[in-house]
PDB file of C-alpha atoms and ligand atoms in Angstrom:
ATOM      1  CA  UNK A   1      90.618 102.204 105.275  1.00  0.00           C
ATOM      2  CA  UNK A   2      88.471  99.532 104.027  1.00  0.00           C
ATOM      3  CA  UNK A   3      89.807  96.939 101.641  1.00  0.00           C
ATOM      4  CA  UNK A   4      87.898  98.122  98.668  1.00  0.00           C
ATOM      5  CA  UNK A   5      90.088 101.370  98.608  1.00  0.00           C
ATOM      6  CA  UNK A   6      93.418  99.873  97.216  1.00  0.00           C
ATOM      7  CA  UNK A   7      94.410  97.552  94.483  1.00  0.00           C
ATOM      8  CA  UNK A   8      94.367  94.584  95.960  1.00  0.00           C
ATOM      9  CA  UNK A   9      96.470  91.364  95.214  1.00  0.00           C
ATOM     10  CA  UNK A  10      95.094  88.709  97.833  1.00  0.00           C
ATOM     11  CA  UNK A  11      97.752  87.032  99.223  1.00  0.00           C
ATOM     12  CA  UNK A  12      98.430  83.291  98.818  1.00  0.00           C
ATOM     13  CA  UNK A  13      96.808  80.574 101.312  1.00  0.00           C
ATOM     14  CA  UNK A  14      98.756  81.094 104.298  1.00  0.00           C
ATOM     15  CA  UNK A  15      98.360  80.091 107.743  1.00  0.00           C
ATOM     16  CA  UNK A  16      99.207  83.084 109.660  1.00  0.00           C
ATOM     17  CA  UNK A  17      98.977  81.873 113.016  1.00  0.00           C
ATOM     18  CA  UNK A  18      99.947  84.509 116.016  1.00  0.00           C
ATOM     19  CA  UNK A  19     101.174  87.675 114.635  1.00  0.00           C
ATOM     20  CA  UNK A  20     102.905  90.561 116.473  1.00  0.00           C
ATOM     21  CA  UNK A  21     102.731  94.080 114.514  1.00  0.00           C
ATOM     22  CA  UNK A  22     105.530  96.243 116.467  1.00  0.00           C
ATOM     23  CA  UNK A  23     106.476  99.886 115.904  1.00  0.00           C
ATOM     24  CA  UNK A  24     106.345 103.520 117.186  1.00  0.00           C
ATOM     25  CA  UNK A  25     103.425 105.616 117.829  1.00  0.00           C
ATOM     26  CA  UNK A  26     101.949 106.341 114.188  1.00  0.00           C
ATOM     27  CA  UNK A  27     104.457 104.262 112.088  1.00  0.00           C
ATOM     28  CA  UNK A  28     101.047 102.358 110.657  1.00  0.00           C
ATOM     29  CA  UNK A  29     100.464  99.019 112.969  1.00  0.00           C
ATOM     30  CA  UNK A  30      96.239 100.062 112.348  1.00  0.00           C
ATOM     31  CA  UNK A  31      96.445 101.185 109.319  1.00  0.00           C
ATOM     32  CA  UNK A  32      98.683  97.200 108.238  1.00  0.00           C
ATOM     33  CA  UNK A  33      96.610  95.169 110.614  1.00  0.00           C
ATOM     34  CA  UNK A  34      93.448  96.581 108.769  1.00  0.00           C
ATOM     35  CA  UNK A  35      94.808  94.908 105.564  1.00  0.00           C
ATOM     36  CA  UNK A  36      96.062  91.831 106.989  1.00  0.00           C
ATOM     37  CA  UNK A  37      93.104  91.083 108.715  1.00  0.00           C
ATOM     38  CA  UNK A  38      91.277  91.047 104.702  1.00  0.00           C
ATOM     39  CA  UNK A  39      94.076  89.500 103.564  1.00  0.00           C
ATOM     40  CA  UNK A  40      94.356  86.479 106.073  1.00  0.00           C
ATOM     41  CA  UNK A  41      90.639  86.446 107.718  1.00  0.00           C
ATOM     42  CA  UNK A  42      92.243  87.121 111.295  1.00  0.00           C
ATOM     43  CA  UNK A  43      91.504  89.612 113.940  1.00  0.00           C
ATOM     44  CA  UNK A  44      92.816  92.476 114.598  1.00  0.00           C
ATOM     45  CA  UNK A  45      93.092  92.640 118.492  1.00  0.00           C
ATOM     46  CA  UNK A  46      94.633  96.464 118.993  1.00  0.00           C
ATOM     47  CA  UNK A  47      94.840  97.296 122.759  1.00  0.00           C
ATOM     48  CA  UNK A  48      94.773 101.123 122.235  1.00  0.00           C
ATOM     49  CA  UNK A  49      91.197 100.434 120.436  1.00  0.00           C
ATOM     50  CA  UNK A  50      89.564  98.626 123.111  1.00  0.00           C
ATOM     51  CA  UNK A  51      90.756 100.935 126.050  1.00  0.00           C
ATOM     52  CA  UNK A  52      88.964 103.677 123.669  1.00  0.00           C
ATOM     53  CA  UNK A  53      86.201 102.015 123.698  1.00  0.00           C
ATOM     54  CA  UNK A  54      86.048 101.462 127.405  1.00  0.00           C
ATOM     55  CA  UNK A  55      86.465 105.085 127.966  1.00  0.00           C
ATOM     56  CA  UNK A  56      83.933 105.516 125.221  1.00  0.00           C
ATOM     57  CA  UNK A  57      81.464 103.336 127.210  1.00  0.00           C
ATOM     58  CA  UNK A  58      82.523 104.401 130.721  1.00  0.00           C
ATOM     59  CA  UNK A  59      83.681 101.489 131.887  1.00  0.00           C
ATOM     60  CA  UNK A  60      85.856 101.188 135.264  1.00  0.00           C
ATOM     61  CA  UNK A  61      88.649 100.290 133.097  1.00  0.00           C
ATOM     62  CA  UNK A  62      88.392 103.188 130.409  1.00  0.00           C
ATOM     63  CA  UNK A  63      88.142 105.667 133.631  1.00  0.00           C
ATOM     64  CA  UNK A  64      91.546 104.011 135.038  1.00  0.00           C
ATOM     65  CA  UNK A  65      93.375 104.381 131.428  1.00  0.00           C
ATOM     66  CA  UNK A  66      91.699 107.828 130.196  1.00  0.00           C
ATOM     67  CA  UNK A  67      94.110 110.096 132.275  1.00  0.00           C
ATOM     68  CA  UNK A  68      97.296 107.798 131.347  1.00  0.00           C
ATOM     69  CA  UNK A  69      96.164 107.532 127.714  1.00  0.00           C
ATOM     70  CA  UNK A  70      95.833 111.224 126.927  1.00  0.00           C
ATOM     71  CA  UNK A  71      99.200 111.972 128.382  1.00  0.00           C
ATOM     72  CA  UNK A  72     100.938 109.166 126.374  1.00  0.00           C
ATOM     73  CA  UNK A  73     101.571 107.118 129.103  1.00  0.00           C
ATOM     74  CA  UNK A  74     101.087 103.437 129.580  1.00  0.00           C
ATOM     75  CA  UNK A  75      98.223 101.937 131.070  1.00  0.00           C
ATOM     76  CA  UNK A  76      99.539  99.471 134.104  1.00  0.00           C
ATOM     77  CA  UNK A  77     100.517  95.816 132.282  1.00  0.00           C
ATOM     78  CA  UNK A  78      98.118  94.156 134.810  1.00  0.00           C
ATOM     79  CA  UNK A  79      94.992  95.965 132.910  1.00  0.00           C
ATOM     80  CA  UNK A  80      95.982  94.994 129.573  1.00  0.00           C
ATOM     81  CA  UNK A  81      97.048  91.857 130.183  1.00  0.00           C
ATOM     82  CA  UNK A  82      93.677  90.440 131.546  1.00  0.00           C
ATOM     83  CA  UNK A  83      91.784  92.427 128.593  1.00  0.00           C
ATOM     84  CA  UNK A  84      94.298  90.461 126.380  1.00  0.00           C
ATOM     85  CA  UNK A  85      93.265  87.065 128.171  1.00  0.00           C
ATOM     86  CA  UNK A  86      89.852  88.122 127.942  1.00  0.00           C
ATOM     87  CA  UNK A  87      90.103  88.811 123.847  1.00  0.00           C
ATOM     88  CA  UNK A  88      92.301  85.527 123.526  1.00  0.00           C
ATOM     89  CA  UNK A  89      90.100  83.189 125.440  1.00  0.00           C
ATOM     90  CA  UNK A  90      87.398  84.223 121.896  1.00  0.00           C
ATOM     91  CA  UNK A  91      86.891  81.510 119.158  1.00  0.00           C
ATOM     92  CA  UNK A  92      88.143  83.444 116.299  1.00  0.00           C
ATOM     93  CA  UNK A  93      91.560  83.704 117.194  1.00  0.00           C
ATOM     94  CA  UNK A  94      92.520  79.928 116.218  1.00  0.00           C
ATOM     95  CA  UNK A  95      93.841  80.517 112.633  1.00  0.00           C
ATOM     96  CA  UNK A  96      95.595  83.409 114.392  1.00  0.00           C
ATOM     97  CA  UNK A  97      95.387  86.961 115.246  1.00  0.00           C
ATOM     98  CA  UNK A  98      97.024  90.161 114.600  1.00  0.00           C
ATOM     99  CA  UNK A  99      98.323  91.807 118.182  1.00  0.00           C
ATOM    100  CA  UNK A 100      98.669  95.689 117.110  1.00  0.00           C
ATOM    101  CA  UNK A 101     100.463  97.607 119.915  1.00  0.00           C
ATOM    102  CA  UNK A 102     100.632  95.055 122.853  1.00  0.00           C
ATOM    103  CA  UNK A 103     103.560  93.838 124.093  1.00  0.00           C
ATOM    104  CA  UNK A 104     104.558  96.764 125.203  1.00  0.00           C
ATOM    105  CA  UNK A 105     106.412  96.887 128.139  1.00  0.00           C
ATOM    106  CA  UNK A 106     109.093  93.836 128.791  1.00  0.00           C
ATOM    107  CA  UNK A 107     106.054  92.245 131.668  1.00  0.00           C
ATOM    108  CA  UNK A 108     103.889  92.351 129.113  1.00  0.00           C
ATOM    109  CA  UNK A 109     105.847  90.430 126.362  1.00  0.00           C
ATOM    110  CA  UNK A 110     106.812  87.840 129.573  1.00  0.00           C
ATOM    111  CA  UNK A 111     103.447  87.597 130.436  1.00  0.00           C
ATOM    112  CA  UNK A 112     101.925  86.975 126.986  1.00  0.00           C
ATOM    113  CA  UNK A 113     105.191  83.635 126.405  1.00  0.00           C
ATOM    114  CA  UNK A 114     104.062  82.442 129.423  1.00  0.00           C
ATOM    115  CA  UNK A 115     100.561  82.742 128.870  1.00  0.00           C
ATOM    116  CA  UNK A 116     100.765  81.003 125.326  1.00  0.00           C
ATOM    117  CA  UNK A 117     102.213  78.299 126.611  1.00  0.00           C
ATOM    118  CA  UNK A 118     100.023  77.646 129.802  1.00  0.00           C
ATOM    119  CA  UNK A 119      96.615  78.318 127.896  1.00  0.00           C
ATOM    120  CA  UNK A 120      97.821  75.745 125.118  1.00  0.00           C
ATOM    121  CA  UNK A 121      95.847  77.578 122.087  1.00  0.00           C
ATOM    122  CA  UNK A 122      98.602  77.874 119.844  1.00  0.00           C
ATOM    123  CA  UNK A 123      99.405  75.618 117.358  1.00  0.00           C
ATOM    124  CA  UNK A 124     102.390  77.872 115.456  1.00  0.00           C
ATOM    125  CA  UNK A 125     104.388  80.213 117.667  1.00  0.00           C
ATOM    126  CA  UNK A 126     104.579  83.869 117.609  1.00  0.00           C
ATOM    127  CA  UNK A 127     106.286  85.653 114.967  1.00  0.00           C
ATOM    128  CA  UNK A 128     106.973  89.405 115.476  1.00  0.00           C
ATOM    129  CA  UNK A 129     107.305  92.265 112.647  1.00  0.00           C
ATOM    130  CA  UNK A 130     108.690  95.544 113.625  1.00  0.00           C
ATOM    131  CA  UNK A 131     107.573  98.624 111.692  1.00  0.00           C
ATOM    132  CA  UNK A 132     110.469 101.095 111.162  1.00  0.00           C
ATOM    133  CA  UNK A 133     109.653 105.090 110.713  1.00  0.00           C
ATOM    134  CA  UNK A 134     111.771 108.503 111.473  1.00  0.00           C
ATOM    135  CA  UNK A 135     110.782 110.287 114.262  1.00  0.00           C
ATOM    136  CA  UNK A 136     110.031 113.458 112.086  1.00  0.00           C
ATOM    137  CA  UNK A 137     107.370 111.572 109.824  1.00  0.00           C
ATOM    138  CA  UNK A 138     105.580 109.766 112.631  1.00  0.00           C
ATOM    139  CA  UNK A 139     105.080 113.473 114.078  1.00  0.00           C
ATOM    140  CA  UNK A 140     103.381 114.243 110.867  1.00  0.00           C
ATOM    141  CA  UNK A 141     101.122 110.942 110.681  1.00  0.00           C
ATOM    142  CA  UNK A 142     100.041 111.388 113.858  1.00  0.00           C
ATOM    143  CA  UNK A 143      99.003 115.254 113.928  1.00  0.00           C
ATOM    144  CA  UNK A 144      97.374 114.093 110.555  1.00  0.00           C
ATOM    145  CA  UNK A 145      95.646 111.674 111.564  1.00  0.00           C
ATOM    146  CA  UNK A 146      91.490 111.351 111.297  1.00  0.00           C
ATOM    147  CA  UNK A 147      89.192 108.279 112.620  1.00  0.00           C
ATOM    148  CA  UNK A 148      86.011 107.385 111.350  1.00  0.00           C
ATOM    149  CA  UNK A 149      84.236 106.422 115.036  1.00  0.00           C
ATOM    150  CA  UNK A 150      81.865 104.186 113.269  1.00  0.00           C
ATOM    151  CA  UNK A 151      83.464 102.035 110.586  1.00  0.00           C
ATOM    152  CA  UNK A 152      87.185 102.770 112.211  1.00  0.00           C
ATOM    153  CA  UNK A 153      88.872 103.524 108.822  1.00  0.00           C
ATOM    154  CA  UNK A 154      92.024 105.664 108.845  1.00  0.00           C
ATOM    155  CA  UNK A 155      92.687 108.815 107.488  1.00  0.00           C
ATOM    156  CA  UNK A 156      95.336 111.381 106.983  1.00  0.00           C
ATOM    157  CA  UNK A 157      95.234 114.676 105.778  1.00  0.00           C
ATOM    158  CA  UNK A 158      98.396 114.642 103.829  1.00  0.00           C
ATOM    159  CA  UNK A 159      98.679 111.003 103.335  1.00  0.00           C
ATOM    160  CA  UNK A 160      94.589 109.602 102.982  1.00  0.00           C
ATOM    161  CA  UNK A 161      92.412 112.578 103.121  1.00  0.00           C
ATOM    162  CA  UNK A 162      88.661 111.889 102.991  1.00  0.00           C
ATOM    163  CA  UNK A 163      87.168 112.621  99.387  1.00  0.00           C
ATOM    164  CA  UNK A 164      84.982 115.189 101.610  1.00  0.00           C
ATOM    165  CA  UNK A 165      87.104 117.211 104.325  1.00  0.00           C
ATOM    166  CA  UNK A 166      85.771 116.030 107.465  1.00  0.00           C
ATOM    167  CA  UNK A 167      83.462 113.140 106.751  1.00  0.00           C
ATOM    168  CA  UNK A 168      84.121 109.076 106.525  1.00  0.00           C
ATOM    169  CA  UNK A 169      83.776 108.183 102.451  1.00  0.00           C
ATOM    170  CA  UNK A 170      82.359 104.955 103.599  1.00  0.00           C
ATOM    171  CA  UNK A 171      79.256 106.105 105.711  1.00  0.00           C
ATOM    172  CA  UNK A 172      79.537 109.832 105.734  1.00  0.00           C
ATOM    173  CA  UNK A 173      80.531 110.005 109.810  1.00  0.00           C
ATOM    174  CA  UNK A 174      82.269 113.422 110.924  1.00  0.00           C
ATOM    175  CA  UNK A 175      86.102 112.143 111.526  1.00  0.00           C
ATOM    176  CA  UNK A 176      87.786 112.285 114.517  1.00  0.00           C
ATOM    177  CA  UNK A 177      91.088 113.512 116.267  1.00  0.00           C
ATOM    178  CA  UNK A 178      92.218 111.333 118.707  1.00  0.00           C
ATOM    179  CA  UNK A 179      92.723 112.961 122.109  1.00  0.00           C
ATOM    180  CA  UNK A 180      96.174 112.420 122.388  1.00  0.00           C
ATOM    181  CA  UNK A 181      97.620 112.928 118.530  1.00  0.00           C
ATOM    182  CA  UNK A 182      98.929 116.409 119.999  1.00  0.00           C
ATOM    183  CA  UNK A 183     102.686 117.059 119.598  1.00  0.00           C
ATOM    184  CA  UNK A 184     102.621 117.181 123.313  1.00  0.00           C
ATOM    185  CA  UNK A 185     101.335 113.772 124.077  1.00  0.00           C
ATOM    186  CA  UNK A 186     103.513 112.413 120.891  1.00  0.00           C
ATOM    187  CA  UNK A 187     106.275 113.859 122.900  1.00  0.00           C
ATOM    188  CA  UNK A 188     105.653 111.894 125.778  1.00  0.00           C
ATOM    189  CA  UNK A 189     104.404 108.697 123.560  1.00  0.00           C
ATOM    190  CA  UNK A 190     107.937 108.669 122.159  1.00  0.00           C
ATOM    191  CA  UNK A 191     109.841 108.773 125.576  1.00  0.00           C
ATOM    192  CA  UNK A 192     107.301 105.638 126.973  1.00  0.00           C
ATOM    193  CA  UNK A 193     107.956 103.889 123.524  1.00  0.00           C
ATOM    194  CA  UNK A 194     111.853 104.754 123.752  1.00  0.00           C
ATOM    195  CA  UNK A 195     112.153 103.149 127.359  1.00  0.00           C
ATOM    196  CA  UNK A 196     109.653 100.717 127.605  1.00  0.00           C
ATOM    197  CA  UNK A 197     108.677  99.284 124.237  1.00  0.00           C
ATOM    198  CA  UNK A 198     112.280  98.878 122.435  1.00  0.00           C
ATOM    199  CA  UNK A 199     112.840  96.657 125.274  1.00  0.00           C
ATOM    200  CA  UNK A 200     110.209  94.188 123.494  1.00  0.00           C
ATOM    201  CA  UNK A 201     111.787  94.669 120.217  1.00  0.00           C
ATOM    202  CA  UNK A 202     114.863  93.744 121.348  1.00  0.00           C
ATOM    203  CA  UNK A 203     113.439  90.224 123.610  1.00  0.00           C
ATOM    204  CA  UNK A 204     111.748  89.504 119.924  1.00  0.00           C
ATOM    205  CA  UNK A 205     114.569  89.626 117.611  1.00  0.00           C
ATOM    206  CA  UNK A 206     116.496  87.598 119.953  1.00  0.00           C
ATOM    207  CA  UNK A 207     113.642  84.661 119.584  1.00  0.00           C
ATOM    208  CA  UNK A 208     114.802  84.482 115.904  1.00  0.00           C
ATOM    209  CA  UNK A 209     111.021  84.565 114.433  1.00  0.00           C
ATOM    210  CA  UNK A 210     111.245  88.150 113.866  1.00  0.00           C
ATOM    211  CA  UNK A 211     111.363  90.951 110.771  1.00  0.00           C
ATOM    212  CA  UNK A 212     112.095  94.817 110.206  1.00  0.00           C
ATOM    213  CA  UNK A 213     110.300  96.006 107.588  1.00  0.00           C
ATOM    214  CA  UNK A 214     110.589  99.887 106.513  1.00  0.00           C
ATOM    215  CA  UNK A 215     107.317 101.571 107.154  1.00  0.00           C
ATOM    216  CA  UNK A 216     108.240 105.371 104.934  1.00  0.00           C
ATOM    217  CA  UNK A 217     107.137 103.819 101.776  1.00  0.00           C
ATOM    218  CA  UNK A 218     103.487 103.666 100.625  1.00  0.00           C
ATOM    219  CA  UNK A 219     101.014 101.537 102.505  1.00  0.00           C
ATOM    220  CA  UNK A 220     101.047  98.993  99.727  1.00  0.00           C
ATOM    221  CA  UNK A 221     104.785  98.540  99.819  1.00  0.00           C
ATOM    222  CA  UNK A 222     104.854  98.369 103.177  1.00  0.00           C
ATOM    223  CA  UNK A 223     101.540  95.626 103.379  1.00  0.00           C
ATOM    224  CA  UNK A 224     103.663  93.831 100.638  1.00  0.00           C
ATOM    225  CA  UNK A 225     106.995  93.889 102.688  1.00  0.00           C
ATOM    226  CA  UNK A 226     105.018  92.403 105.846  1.00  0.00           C
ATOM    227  CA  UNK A 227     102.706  89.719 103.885  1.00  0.00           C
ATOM    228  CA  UNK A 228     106.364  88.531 102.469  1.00  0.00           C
ATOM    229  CA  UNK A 229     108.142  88.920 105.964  1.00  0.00           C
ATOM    230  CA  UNK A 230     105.156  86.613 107.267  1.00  0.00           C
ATOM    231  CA  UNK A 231     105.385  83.784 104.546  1.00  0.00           C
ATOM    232  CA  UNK A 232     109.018  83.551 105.029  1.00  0.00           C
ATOM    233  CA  UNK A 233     109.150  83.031 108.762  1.00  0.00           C
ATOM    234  CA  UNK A 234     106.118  80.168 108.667  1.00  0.00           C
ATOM    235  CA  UNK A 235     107.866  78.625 105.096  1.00  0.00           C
ATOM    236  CA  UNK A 236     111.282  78.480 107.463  1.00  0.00           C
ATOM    237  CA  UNK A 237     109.018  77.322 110.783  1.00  0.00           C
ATOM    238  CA  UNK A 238     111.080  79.549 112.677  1.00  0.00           C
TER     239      UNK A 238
HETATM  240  P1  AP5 B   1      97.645 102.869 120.498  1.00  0.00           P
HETATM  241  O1  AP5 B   1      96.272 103.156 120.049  1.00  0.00           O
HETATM  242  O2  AP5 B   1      98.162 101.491 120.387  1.00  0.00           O
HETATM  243  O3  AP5 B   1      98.608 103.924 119.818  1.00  0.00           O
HETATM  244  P2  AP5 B   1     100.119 103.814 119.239  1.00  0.00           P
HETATM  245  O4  AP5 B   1     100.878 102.598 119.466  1.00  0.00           O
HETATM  246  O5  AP5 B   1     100.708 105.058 119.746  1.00  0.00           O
HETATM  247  O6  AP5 B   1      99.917 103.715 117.767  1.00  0.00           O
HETATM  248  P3  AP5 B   1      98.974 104.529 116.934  1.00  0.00           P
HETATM  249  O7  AP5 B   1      97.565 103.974 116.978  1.00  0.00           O
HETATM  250  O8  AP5 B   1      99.117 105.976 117.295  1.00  0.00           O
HETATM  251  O9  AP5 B   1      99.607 104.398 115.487  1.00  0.00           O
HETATM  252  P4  AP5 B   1      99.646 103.210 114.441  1.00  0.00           P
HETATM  253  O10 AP5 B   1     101.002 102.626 114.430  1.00  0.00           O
HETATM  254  O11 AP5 B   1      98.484 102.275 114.614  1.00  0.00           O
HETATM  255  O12 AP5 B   1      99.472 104.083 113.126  1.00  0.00           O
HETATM  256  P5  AP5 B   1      98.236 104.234 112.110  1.00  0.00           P
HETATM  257  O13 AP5 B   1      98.104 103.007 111.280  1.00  0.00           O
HETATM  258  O14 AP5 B   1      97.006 104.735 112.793  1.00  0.00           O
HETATM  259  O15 AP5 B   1      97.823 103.288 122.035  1.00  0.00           O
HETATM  260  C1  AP5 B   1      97.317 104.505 122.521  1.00  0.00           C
HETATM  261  C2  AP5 B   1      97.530 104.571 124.021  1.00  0.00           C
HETATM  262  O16 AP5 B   1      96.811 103.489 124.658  1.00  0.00           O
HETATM  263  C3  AP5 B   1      98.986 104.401 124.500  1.00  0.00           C
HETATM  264  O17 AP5 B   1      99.697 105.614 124.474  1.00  0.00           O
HETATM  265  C4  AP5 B   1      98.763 103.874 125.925  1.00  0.00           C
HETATM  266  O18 AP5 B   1      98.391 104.916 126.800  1.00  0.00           O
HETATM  267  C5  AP5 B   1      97.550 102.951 125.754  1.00  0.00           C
HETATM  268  N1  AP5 B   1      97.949 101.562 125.413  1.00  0.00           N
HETATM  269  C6  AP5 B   1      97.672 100.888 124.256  1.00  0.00           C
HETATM  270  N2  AP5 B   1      98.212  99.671 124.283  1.00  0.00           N
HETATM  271  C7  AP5 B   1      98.834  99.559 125.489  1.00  0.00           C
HETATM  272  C8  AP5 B   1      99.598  98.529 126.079  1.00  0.00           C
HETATM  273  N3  AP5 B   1      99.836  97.361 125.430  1.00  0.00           N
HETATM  274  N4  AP5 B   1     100.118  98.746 127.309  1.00  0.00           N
HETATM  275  C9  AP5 B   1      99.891  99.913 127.966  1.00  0.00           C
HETATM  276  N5  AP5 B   1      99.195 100.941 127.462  1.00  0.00           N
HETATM  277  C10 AP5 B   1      98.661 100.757 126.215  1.00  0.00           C
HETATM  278  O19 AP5 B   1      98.829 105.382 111.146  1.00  0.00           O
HETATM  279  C11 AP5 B   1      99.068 106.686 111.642  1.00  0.00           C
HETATM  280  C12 AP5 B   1      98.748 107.698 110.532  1.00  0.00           C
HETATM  281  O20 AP5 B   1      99.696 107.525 109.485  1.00  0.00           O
HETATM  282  C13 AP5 B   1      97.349 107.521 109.891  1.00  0.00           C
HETATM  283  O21 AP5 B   1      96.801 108.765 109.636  1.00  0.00           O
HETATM  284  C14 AP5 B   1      97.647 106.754 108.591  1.00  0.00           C
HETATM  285  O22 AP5 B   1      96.713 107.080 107.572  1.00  0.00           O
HETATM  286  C15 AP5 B   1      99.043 107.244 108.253  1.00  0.00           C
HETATM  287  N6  AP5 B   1      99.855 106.224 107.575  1.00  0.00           N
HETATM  288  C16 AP5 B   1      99.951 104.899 107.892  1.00  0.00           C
HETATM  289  N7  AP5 B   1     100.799 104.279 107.060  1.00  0.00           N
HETATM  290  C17 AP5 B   1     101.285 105.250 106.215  1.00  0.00           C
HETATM  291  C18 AP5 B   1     102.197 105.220 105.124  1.00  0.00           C
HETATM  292  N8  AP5 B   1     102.825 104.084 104.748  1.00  0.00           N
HETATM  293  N9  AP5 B   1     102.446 106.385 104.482  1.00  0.00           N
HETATM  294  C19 AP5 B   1     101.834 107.554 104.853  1.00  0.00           C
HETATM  295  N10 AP5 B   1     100.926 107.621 105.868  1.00  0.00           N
HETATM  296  C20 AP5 B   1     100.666 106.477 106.537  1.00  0.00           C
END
């Protein structure tokens, strides 16, 4: 989705520092962190994209997670952790950064505190926004789902289809299906997500700089609902 393709309201000069976008598989951490990023002029680190492209390009790492990944299980937190440091360690992460789908295991989250505070980059703290969607919708968004390989916009075929069935609108690419947006590996997804990753939600909303916002109303409410959660946590400085 590119930021041409929705009425835009920019939002106000805000310094969004470290952001966490939390939520199930499909409940629309890509498709939000894709506006934020135009909205605020941060990154958009997304662990899931950069073990795809590491399988993509063959890497020793994308052979480790490509077996995992396609079932819907986890990749092991030491992997993602050091391709976090790696992405952190970059320049444009000192306004802040959008972290779409990592922490996602408790180590990870523990990891990431600690690592915040040893590396000394930060200069506001975390703040974490969890995404809330049924379980019968997100099986619909992510059976639905379509990627454009090249530009990486977002697609759905009953949310966001493409103006041409098939084919990016931005640079004519044939869309993809990701490998594991099967009911099958959703399945599985769900159960990792259940036991592992509400784990983090909870260890967030007991840090106090934390938001629910409901993610089954359009993507412009919902963009709305998370631009307001974010001024409201760095107004109060919690
Ligand atoms: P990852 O790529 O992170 O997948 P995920 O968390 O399962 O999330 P998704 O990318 O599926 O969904 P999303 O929330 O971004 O939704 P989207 O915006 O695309 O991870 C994949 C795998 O990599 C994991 O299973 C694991 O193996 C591994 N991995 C990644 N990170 C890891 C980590 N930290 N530790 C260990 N392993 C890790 O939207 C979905 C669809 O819904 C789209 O079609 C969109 O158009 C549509 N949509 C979005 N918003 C709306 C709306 N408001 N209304 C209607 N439709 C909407």
């Amino acid at each position: 989705m590119t930021s041409e393709s929705r009425p835009h309201t920019p939002a106000p000069a805000l310094l969004p520092g470290p952001v966490l976008l939390l939520g199930a598989p499909g409940v629309g951490k890509g498709t939000q962190a894709q506006f934020l990023m135009a909205d605020f002029g941060i990154p958009q680190i997304s662990t899931g994209d950069t073990l795809r492209d590491n399988i993509a390009r063959g890497t020793d790492l994308g052979k480790a997670a490509k077996g995992l990944m396609d079932q819907g299980q986890l990749v092991p937190d030491d992997l993602v952790n050091d391709m976090v440091k790696a992405r952190l360690s970059q320049s444009d992460v000192e306004r802040g950064y959008i972290l779409d789908g990592y922490p996602r295991t408790l180590g990870q989250a523990e990891w990431l505190d600690a690592h915040l505070v040893s590396a000394a980059v930060e200069t506001l703290p975390l703040v974490a926004i969890n995404i809330r969607v049924d379980e019968q919708e997100l099986l619909r968004r992510i059976t639905g789902r379509r990627i454009c390989p090249v530009c990486k916009t977002i697609y759905n075929i009953y949310s966001k289809p493409p103006k041409k069935e098939g084919v990016c609108d931005n640079d004519g690419t044939p869309l993809q299906h990701r490998s594991d947006d099967t009911e099958e590996a959703f399945t599985e997804r769900m159960k990792a997500y259940n036991s592992l990753t509400a784990p983090v939600i909870e260890h967030y909303s007991h840090q106090g700089r934390f938001r629910e916002v409901d993610g089954a109303r359009s993507v412009e409410e919902v963009t709305a609902s998370i631009e307001s959660a974010l001024r409201e946590l760095r107004q109060a400085g919690e």
